[in-house]
Every structure is written in structure tokens, then in C-alpha cells.
CSV table of C-alpha atoms and ligand atoms in Angstrom, one decimal:
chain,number,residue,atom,x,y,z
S,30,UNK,CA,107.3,64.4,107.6
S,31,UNK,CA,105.0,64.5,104.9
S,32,UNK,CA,106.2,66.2,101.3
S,33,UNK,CA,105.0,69.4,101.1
S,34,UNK,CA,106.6,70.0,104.9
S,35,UNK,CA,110.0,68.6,103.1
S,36,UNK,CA,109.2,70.8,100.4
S,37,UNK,CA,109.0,74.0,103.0
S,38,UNK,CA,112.6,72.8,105.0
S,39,UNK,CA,114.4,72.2,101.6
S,40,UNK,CA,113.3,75.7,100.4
S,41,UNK,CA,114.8,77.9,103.2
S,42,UNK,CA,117.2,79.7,102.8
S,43,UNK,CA,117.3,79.0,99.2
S,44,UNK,CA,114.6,80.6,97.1
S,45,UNK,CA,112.2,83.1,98.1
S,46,UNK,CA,109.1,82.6,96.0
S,47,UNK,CA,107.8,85.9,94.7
S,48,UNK,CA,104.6,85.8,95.1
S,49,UNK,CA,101.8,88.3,93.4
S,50,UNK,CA,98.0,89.3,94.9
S,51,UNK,CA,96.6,86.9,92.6
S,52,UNK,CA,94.2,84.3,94.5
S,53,UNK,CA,96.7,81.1,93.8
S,54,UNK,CA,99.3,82.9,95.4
S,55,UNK,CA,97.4,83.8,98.4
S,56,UNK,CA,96.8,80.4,98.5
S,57,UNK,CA,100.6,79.7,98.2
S,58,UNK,CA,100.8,82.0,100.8
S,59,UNK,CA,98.5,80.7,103.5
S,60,UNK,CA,100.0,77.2,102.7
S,61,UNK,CA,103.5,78.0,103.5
S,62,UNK,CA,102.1,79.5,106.6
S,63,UNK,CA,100.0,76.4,107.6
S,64,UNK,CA,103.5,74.3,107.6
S,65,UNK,CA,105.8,76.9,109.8
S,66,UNK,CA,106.6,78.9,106.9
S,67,UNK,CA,107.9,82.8,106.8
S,68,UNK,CA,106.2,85.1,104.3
S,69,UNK,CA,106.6,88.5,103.7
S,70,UNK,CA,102.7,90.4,103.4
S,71,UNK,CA,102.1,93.8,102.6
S,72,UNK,CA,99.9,95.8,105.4
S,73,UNK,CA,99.1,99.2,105.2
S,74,UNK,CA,102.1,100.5,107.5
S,75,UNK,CA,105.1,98.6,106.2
S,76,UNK,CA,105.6,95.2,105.7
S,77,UNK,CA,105.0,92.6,107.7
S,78,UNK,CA,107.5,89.6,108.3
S,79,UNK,CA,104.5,86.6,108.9
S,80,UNK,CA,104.4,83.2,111.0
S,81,UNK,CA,102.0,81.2,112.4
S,82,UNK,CA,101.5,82.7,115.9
S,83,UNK,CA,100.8,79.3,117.9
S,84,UNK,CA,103.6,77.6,116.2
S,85,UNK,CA,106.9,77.8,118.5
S,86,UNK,CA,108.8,77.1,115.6
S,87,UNK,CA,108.0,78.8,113.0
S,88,UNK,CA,108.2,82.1,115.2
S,89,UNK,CA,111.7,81.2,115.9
S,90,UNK,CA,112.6,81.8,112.4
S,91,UNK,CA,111.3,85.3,112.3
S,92,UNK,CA,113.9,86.0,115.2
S,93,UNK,CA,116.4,84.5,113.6
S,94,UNK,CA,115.9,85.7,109.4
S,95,UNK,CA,115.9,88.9,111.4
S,96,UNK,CA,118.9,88.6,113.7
S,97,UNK,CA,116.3,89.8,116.4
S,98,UNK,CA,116.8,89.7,120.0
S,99,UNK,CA,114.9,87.2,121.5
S,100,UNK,CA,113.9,89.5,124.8
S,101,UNK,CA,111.8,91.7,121.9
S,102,UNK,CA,108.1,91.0,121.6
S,103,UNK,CA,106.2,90.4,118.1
S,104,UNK,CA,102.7,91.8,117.4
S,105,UNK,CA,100.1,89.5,117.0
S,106,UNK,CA,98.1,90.0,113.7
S,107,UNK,CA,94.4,89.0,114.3
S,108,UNK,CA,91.6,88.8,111.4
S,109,UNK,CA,89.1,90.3,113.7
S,110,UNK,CA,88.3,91.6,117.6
S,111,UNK,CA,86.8,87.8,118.5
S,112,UNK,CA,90.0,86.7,117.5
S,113,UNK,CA,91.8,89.3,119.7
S,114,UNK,CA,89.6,87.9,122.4
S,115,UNK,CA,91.0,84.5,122.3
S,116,UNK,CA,94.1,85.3,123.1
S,117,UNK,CA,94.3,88.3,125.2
S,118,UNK,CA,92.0,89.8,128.7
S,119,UNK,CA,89.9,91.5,126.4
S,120,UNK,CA,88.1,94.7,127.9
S,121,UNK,CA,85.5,97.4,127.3
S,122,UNK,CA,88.5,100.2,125.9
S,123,UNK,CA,90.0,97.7,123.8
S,124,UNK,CA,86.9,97.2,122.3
S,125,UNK,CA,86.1,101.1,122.4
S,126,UNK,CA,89.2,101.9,120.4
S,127,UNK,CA,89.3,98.4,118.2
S,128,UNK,CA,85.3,99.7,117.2
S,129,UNK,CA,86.9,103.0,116.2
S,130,UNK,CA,90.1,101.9,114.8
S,131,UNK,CA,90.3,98.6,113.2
S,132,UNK,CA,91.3,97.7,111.3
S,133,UNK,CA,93.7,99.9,111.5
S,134,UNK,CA,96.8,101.2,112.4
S,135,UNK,CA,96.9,100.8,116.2
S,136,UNK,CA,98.3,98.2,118.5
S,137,UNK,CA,96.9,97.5,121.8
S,138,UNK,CA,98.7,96.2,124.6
S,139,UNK,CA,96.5,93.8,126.9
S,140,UNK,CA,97.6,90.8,129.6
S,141,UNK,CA,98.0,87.7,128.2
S,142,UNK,CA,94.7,85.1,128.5
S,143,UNK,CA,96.1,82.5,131.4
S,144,UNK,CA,97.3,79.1,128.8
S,145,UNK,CA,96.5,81.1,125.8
S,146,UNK,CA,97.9,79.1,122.9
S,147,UNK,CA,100.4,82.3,121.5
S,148,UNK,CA,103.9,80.7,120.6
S,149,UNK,CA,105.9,82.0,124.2
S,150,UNK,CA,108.8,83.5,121.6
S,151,UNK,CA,106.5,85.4,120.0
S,152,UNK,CA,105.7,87.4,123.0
S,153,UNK,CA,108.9,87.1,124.7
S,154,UNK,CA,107.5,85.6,127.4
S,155,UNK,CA,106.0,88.6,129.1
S,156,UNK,CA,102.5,88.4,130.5
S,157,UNK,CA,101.2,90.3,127.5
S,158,UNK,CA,100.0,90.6,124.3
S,159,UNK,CA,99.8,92.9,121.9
S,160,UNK,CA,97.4,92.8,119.1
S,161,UNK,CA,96.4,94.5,115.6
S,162,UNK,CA,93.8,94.2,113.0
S,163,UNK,CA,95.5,95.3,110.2
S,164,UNK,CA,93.6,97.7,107.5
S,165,UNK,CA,95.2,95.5,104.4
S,166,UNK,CA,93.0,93.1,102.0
S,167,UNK,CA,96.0,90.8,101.5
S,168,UNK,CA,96.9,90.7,105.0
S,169,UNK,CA,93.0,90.0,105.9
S,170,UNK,CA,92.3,87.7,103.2
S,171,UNK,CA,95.3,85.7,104.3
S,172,UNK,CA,94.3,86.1,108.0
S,173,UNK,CA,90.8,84.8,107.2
S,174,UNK,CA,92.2,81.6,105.0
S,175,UNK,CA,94.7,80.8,107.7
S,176,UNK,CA,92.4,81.1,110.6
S,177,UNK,CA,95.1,81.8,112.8
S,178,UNK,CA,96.6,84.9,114.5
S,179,UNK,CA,100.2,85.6,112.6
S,180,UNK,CA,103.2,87.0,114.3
S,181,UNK,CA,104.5,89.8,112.4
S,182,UNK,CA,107.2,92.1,112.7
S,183,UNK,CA,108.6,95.1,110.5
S,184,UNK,CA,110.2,92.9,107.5
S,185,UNK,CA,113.7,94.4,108.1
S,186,UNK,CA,116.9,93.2,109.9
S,187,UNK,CA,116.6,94.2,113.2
S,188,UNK,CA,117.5,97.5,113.9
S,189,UNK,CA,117.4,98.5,110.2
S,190,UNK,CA,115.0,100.7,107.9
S,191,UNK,CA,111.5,99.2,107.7
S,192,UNK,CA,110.1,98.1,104.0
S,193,UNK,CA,107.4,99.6,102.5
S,194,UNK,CA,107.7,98.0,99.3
S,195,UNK,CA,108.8,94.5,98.1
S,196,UNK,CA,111.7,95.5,97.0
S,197,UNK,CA,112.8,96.8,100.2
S,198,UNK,CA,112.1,93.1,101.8
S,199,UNK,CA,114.1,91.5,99.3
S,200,UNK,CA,117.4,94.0,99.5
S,201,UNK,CA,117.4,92.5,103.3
S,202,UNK,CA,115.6,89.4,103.5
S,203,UNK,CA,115.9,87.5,100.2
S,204,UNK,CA,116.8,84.0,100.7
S,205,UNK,CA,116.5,83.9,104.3
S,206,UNK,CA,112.3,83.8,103.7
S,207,UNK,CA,110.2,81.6,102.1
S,208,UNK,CA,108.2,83.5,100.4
S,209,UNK,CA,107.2,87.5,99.4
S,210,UNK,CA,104.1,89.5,98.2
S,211,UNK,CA,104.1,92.1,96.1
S,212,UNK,CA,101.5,94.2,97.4
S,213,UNK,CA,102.6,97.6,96.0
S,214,UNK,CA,103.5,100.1,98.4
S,215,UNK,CA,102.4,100.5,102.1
S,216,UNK,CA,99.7,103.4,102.3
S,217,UNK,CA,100.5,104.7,105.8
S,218,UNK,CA,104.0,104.5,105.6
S,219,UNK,CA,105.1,104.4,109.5
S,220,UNK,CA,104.7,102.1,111.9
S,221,UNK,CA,101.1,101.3,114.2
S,222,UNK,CA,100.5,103.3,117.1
S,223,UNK,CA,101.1,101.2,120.2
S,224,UNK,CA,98.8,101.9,123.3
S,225,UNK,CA,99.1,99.9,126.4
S,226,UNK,CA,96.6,100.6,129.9
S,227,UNK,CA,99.2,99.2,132.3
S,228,UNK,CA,100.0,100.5,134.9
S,229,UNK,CA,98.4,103.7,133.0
S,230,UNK,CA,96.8,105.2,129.4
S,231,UNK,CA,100.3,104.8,127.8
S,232,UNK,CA,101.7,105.4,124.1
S,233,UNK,CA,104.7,103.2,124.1
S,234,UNK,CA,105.5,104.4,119.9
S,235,UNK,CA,103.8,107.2,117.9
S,236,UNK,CA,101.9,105.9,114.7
S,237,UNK,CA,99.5,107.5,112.5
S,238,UNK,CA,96.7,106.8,115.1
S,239,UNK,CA,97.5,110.0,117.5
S,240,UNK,CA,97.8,110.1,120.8
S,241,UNK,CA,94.4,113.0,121.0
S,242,UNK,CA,92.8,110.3,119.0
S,243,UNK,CA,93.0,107.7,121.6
S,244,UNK,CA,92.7,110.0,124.3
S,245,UNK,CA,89.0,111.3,122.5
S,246,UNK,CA,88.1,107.9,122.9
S,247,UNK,CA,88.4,106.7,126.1
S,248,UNK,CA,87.6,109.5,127.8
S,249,UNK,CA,91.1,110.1,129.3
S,250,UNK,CA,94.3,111.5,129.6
S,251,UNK,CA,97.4,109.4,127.8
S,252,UNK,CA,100.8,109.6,128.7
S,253,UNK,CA,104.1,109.1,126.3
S,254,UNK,CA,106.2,106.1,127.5
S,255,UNK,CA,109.1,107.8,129.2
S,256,UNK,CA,112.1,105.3,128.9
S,257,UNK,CA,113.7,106.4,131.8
S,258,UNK,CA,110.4,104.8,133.9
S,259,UNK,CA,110.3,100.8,134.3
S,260,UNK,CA,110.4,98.9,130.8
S,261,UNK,CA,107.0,98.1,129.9
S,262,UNK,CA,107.8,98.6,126.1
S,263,UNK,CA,111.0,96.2,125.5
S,264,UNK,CA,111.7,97.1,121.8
S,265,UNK,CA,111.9,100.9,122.5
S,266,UNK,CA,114.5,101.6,124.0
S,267,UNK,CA,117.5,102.0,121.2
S,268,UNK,CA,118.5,102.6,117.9
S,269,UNK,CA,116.3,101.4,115.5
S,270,UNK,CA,115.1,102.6,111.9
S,271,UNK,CA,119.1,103.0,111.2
S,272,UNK,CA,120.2,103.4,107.6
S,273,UNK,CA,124.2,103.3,107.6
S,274,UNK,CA,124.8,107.0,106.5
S,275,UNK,CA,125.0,109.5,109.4
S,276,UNK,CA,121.5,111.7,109.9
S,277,UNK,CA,121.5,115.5,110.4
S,278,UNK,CA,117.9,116.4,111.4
S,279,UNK,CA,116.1,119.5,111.9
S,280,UNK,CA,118.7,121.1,109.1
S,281,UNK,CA,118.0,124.2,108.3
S,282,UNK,CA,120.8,124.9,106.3
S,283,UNK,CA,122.2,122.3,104.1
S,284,UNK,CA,126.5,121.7,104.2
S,285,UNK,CA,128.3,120.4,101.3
S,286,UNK,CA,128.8,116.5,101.0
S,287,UNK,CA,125.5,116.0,102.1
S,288,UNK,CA,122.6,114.1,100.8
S,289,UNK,CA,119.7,116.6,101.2
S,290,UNK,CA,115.9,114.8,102.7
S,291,UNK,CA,114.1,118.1,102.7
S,292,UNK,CA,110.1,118.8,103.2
S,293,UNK,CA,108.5,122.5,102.1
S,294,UNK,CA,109.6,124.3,99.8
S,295,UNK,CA,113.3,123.3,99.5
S,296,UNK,CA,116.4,122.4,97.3
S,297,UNK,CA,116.9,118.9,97.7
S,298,UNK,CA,117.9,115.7,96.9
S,299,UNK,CA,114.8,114.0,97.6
S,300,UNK,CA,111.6,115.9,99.1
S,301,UNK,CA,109.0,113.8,101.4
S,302,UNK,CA,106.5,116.5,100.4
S,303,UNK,CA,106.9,119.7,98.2
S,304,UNK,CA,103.2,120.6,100.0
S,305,UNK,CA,104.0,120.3,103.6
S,306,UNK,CA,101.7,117.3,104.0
S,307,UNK,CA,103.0,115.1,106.9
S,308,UNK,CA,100.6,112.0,105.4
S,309,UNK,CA,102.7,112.1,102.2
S,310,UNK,CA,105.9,112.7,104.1
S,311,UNK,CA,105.1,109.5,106.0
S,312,UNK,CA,104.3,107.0,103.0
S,313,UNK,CA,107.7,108.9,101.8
S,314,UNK,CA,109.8,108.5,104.3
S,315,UNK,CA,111.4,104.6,104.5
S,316,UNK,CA,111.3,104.8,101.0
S,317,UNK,CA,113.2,107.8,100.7
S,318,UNK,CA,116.4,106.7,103.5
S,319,UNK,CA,116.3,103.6,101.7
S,320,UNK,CA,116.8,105.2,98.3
S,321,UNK,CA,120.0,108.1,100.2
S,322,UNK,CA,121.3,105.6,102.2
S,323,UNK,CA,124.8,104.2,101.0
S,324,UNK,CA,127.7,102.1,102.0
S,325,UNK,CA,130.0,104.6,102.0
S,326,UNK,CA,130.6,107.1,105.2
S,327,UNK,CA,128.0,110.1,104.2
S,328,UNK,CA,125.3,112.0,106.3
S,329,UNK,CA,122.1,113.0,105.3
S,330,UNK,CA,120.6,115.9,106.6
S,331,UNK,CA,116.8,116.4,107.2
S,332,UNK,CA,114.4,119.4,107.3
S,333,UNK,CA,112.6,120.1,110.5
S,334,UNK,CA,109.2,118.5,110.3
S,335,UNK,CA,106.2,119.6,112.3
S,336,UNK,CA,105.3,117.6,115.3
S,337,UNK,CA,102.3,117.1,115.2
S,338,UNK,CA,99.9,114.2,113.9
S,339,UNK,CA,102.0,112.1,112.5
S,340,UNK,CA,104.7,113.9,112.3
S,341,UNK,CA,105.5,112.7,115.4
S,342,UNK,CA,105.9,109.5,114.1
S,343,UNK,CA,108.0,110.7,111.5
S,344,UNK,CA,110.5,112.8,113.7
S,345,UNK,CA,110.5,109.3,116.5
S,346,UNK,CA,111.2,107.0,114.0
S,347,UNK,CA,114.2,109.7,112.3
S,348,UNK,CA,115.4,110.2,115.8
S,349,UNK,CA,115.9,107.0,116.7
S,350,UNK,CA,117.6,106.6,112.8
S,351,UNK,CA,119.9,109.3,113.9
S,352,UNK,CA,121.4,107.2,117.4
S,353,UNK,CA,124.0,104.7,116.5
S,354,UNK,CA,123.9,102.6,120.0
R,419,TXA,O1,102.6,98.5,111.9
R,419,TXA,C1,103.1,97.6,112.6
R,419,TXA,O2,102.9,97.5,113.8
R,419,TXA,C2,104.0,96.6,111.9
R,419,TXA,C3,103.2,95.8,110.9
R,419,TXA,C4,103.9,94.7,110.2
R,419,TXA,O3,102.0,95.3,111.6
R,419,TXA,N1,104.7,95.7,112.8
R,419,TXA,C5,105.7,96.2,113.6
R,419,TXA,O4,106.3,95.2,114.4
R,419,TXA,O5,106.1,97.3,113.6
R,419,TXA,P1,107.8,95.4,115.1
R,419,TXA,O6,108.1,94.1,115.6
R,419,TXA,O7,108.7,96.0,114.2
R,419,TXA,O8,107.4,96.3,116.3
R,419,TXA,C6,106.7,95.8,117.4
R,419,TXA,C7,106.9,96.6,118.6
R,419,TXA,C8,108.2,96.3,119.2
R,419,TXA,O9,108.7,97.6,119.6
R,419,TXA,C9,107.9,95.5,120.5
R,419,TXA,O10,108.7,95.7,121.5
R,419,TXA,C10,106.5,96.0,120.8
R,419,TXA,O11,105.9,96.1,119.5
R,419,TXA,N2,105.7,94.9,121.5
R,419,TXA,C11,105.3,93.7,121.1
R,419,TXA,N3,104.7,93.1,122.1
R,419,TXA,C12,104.7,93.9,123.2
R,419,TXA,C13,104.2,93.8,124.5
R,419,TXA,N4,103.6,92.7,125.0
R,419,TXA,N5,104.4,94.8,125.3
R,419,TXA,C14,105.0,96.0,124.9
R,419,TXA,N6,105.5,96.1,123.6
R,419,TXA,C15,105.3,95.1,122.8
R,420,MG,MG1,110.3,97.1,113.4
């Protein structure tokens, strides 16, 4: 074992570097990456929790810094569609929707390429894999310097509130990572859109990337995953997003004890958007339960907001917030 590779072992669990956007840190970054490392990256949903995709190993640490279950699939970060290509049965509306929305939030779903050299962890070991270009220079320039795809979940404990700030990944993560950048805050604020074609047009979670979007696309209809059909989206079926305070939603009135999450024109504790715009509620939201949440036994109640766009991200991600099992 050569020293830097000591140097990587001996530093987990103990110190998480903070790391800035400054090109020696990147460079930290992609390093600690290169020898089975776990670093923390900004993209332009929420943060990312990185490893080296094609290293068994180091993805096996992302399951366990996150107390993850090991029958839940990662997303496979890819600096470009040739990339994509190496790894997955690429097609013609993979490469419709990638031309239209990478990078960008969307995740596609697409069978597995037969000995394609994916860590087996990383995708659970289910015949596919799904794939995204983030829209984030950090996470591309590190993409670019690694050359290799990077497994990366939502930089939370499992089941918890996603980051989209540093700050967030440290409140969870710090210590049990090797490294963090501070990237400022995530611009989308929710979660990619994840589309899969098997055994049909299917959006297995709402992101900003809507589901007419797609649909516009590739010239067909698209069809919410309904969780009571066979699992063909393993990670979706439970409580997730979870902040330890109770959630009221669709509150029109508000009760006393209460912390207040309103949106409109309302009296509240916090306000995802005083304008009724569902692209500043989003970048709001995490954020937001993050700052109500508490240890002690309290509920936070929620103003309705609009489905549609992605609001229906927003009211997925706080429904599944509000379901304890
Ligand atoms: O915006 C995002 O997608 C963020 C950033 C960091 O890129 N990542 C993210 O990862 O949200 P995670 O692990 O929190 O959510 C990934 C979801 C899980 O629900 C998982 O079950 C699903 O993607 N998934 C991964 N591979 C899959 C596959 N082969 N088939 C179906 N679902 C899959
Ligand atoms: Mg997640």
C-alpha cells in the first residue's frame, strides 16, 4: 500500500477535509477519489455523496457512511453521453432526451452493458443502470479530471432530509467522509427526474424535468410508477426525506404549537416563496425542514402547494417526509 492510499485509510472517519472550488482542491478532490475515497460535491439538485463507480470498495463506503440498504441502487454520474454509453444499452431516446436535457436534472434508467465494469454494489446488482450528466461545473470538472463515472447518492443518512448546502452534509456526514466541497447552494433544489422505458415510458420520481417534458420528447405517453405494480424502482417505496418533527401538509389553517412552512401570501415561520413561485419554493424547501426541524416532539405544518411543474416534486418529496415507516 503505497502512502498517499495510507494516508486516505488513516483519514476516515477522522477528519473531513473542507474543501473550497479553488483548482488545488478539485485536485484534492479528484485524488481522494482516484484511491477509493468519499467526497461530498455540490450538483445542481442537492448534494452529491461521490465514489469511484468501478471501485467495489469504495462504493461500499457510500452504503455504509450512509447506513444505506444495500438492496438500494446509486446513480451513476457520467461526464458526458459517450461515457453513458460505456456502461449502459444505450438507445436512440436516451440520446433524444440526454440531447435535450443534459446536463441536467434527469436520470435515465437503461439495461446494464453485458460485463460492464460498474462496481455490482453500486447498482445493487439489478440488470440496470441508471445514469446522469449533472448540470454542475464542479461536479463536471471533477468528472472530466477523474475520467471515471462516480456513484453518487443524496449526501444524507438514508432516509433523512437531502443537503443542499455544505453545511447540511456536515450536520450528518462529518467525520464519516473524507472530504467536502463547498459549492454554495444547490440551484434546483429537489432531486433529478428519474425516467425508465421498461417494461414502459415510466417516471419512477418527479424532479424538475416534468413528466410533459419528457413526454414532448419522445413522442409518447409516460406513466407515474404506481408502487403497488412490480418493483422496478427499489428506493421508492417508503419514507424518505424525513426530518424528526411530525409534518402537517396541505394546512390551511395553522394550530398552535406548530412550526408554520407556508407558501403565498401567509403568516409564517419560514415562507418557501412569498410570490407563489414553485422554482423558489424548490431551492427553499430542504433548506427550510432542515432549519424547523428539531429534536424535540413538534409538527410542522405546510401550505398546500400547486401540483404542477415541479411542484410535484415538492409535494412527493413532503409526502414521503410526512410517512414515518
Ligand atoms: O439529483 C439526484 O439524482 C441526486 C444527485 C446527487 O445527483 N442523487 C440522488 O441519488 O438523488 P439517491 O441515491 O438519493 O437516489 C437515487 C434513486 C434511488 O431511489 C434509487 O432507487 C434509484 O435512484 N435508482 C438507482 N438505480 C436504479 C435502477 N437501476 N433502477 C431503478 N431505480 C434506480
Ligand atoms: Mg436520496
Amino acid at each position: 500500500m503505497d502512502q498517499a492510499r495510507r494516508n486516505v485509510k488513516r483519514e476516515q472517519f477522522v477528519k473531513t477535509k473542507n474543501l473550497g472550488t479553488n483548482l488545488e482542491d478539485i485536485d484534492a478532490a479528484v485524488s481522494i477519489l482516484r484511491l477509493g475515497g468519499l467526497v461530498a460535491m455540490p450538483t445542481e439538485t442537492v448534494y452529491g455523496l461521490a465514489a469511484d463507480a468501478t471501485n467495489e470498495n469504495a462504493v461500499l463506503k457510500i452504503f455504509k457512511a450512509k447506513g444505506r440498504p444495500a438492496y438500494n441502487p446509486l446513480i451513476i454520474h457520467v461526464k458526458n453521453t459517450r461515457m453513458a454509453e460505456e456502461y449502459t444499452q444505450w438507445n436512440d431516446v436516451a440520446q433524444t432526451l440526454a440531447e435535450k436535457f443534459w446536463p441536467g436534472p434527469l436520470t435515465i434508467v437503461l439495461p446494464s452493458r453485458i460485463n460492464s465494469k460498474i462496481a455490482k454494489t453500486a447498482r445493487a446488482s439489478l440488470p440496470s443502470i441508471a445514469v446522469r450528466m449533472p448540470n454542475h461545473p464542479v461536479a463536471l470538472n471533477i468528472l472530466d479530471q477523474l475520467d471515471r463515472p462516480l456513484a453518487a447518492p443524496s449526501a444524507n443518512i438514508s432516509g433523512k432530509i437531502s443537503s443542499t448546502s455544505a453545511d447540511h452534509v456536515l450536520k450528518n456526514l462529518n467525520k464519516k467522509i473524507d472530504a467536502i466541497i463547498d459549492g454554495g447552494n444547490s440551484s434546483v433544489g429537489v432531486e433529478s427526474t428519474i425516467v425508465t422505458f421498461q417494461p414502459q415510458p415510466t417516471i419512477l420520481r418527479a424532479g424538475a424535468i416534468t413528466p410533459k417534458a419528457i413526454s414532448n420528447e419522445i413522442g409518447s405517453k409516460i406513466h407515474h410508477y404506481d408502487k403497488k405494480g412490480p418493483i422496478i424502482a427499489p428506493g421508492q417505496s417508503k419514507s424518505h426525506y424525513a426530518p424528526n418533527a411530525k409534518l402537517r401538509l396541505n394546512a390551511i389553517d395553522w394550530k398552535q404549537g406548530e412550526k408554520k412552512l407556508g407558501f403565498g401570501n401567509v403568516n409564517c415561520d419560514l415562507n418557501l416563496s412569498k410570490d407563489k413561485s414553485l422554482t423558489e419554493a424548490a431551492q427553499n424547501l430542504f433548506n427550510f425542514l432542515h432549519l424547523l426541524d428539531s429534536s424535540d416532539p413538534i409538527t410542522i405544518s405546510v401550505s398546500p402547494i400547486p401540483n404542477e411543474g415541479i411542484g410535484l416534486a415538492i409535494n412527493d418529496r413532503l409526502r414521503r417526509a410526512s410517512l414515518k415507516e
